[in-house]
Amino acid sequence: MTATAPISGGRVELAPADVPADSRFANEDLLPVPVARRRWTTYNFAALWVGMAHNIPSWLLASGLVALGMDWKQAVLTIALANVVVLVPMLLTGHAGPKYGIPFPVLARASFGLRGANLPALIRAGVACAWFGIQTWIGGQGIFVLLGKVFGGWAEAARIGGQPWTLWLCFALFWALELAIIHRGMEALRRFENWAAPFVIVGALVLLVWIAAKAGGFGPLLDQPSTLGWGAGFWPVFFPSLMGMIAFWSTLSLNIPDFTRFGAGQRAQAVGQALGLPTTMTLFALLSVFVTSGSQAVYGVAVWDPVALAARTDNVFGLLFALVTVLVATISVNIAANVVSPAYDLANLAPRRIDFRGGALITGVVGVLIMPWKLTGTPELYIFTWLGLVGGLLGTVAGILIADYWLVRRTVLDLADLYRPGGRYWYVRGWNPAAVAAFAVGGVLAVGGSHSAPGKGPFPQDGLIPLLKPLADYGWAVGLTASLVVYVVLMTARRRNRPAAA
């Protein structure tokens, strides 16, 4: 039995009888969203991206690139180009959401198999857990700095594990607040993002107006030349930086169906994302540069961290406003980008035992255990090693998903078989060998050449596989292209050998 015919706008709904009640591959959170509950509009998707883009790590992206030698124009150009590039796979994978109402791990079953989908799901979940920890640590630091200004003496508190116990307290309280919000479910998240987006924009503009008023204009930072130039010194930094910036949102290019499954139609998700992602990230990068420029004019030093800059005011109301803005901005991105996905991914691992809320709790625990304070130590570690490695692997998975959904199946899925063993997506004991092979080839090519400068990272100077070192700077693009080509070739050969198979 197959899913019912499209209802409206090409959207498909699953008949209740199509999935056995005792199916070990389904639970309430993994089943398709009924068409009646697919209500997210263009504004909802745009607000989602505004809320996610306006956060401290996004603000610090430009500073990381400037620290590597770029001037502000080169940094903003790199960020803008990266977000235009990553928007393409975002829209392609997001298409399945409004049409079928399914989350990312269920979409991955079409290409990897019902059991094999756990491979990309766990990779995505692991990345999200790490990002959740990073964002929570940064948010906790923001609360610590601002409350320290209000109450005083926090930084001098007794130390535990090399940090003041008050910092650990802020980290723990922020962690608990995030999980409390996500416990209320996706509808609560939609409402939170709707008002969080404009609030954070106002907060960022207030910071700009404040520093501009103190500076009497913007300082000399905008006139600082690039130490790299536009020649031979620029490109070796530009390409790995571009891949790192792409990797910043490449996580969402996989699990965006987790959100678009609630979309009222394709136009809502496509226009909303196009309006929300590249424009917001570019404007936010510009805003961070302008504010930092003003800080150099006022304080004689470029203060790239917005929390550290806000902490320089002695106005209690200003400090409290900055505190609330940091809270809202960080919660907005962290829950949407780094809790929703692993919650679904972990539920896919064991649908009978783990639901959406259980997956969110596991995410919160793992996010602490990975010690996020280690991952953000230096720009080299953060941009080249962490983001570059993550981008290579996620690009590989994205290539397979796009190849399967658009090139092999032409966006046509048997919705019921995504939940039933023995169906067309069962392949070999629940695994699709073509997807596994494509992932292996793409993954090795994407990250096999990973290398670190002496004393700057965990990889050998000549790369894990020296022959592949030249590809390391293009990891996301290499992984996506290689896996896409290999998957299409293998699936085409499979269909020729087994014409009756899907």
mmCIF file with all atom_site columns, C-alpha atoms in Angstrom, residues 125-135 338 363 366-367 370 372 375 386 390:
data_model
loop_
_atom_site.group_PDB
_atom_site.id
_atom_site.type_symbol
_atom_site.label_atom_id
_atom_site.label_alt_id
_atom_site.label_comp_id
_atom_site.label_asym_id
_atom_site.label_entity_id
_atom_site.label_seq_id
_atom_site.pdbx_PDB_ins_code
_atom_site.Cartn_x
_atom_site.Cartn_y
_atom_site.Cartn_z
_atom_site.occupancy
_atom_site.B_iso_or_equiv
_atom_site.pdbx_formal_charge
_atom_site.auth_seq_id
_atom_site.auth_comp_id
_atom_site.auth_asym_id
_atom_site.auth_atom_id
_atom_site.pdbx_PDB_model_num
ATOM 1  C CA . ALA A 1 125 ? 23.510 14.377 15.891 1.00 0.00 ? 125 ALA A CA 1
ATOM 2  C CA . GLY A 1 126 ? 27.138 14.275 17.032 1.00 0.00 ? 126 GLY A CA 1
ATOM 3  C CA . VAL A 1 127 ? 27.891 17.560 15.283 1.00 0.00 ? 127 VAL A CA 1
ATOM 4  C CA . ALA A 1 128 ? 24.757 19.146 16.750 1.00 0.00 ? 128 ALA A CA 1
ATOM 5  C CA . CYS A 1 129 ? 25.655 17.999 20.251 1.00 0.00 ? 129 CYS A CA 1
ATOM 6  C CA . ALA A 1 130 ? 29.071 19.634 19.891 1.00 0.00 ? 130 ALA A CA 1
ATOM 7  C CA . TRP A 1 131 ? 27.508 22.846 18.555 1.00 0.00 ? 131 TRP A CA 1
ATOM 8  C CA . PHE A 1 132 ? 24.972 22.811 21.388 1.00 0.00 ? 132 PHE A CA 1
ATOM 9  C CA . GLY A 1 133 ? 27.806 22.659 23.891 1.00 0.00 ? 133 GLY A CA 1
ATOM 10 C CA . ILE A 1 134 ? 29.730 25.458 22.132 1.00 0.00 ? 134 ILE A CA 1
ATOM 11 C CA . GLN A 1 135 ? 26.728 27.776 22.007 1.00 0.00 ? 135 GLN A CA 1
ATOM 12 C CA . ASN A 1 338 ? 21.380 22.195 17.664 1.00 0.00 ? 338 ASN A CA 1
ATOM 13 C CA . THR A 1 363 ? 21.789 16.149 23.369 1.00 0.00 ? 363 THR A CA 1
ATOM 14 C CA . VAL A 1 366 ? 26.510 15.033 25.397 1.00 0.00 ? 366 VAL A CA 1
ATOM 15 C CA . GLY A 1 367 ? 26.933 18.740 24.665 1.00 0.00 ? 367 GLY A CA 1
ATOM 16 C CA . ILE A 1 370 ? 32.496 17.153 24.721 1.00 0.00 ? 370 ILE A CA 1
ATOM 17 C CA . PRO A 1 372 ? 33.048 22.890 24.292 1.00 0.00 ? 372 PRO A CA 1
ATOM 18 C CA . LEU A 1 375 ? 36.850 23.723 20.597 1.00 0.00 ? 375 LEU A CA 1
ATOM 19 C CA . TRP A 1 386 ? 36.531 21.914 13.593 1.00 0.00 ? 386 TRP A CA 1
ATOM 20 C CA . VAL A 1 390 ? 32.591 18.873 10.018 1.00 0.00 ? 390 VAL A CA 1
#
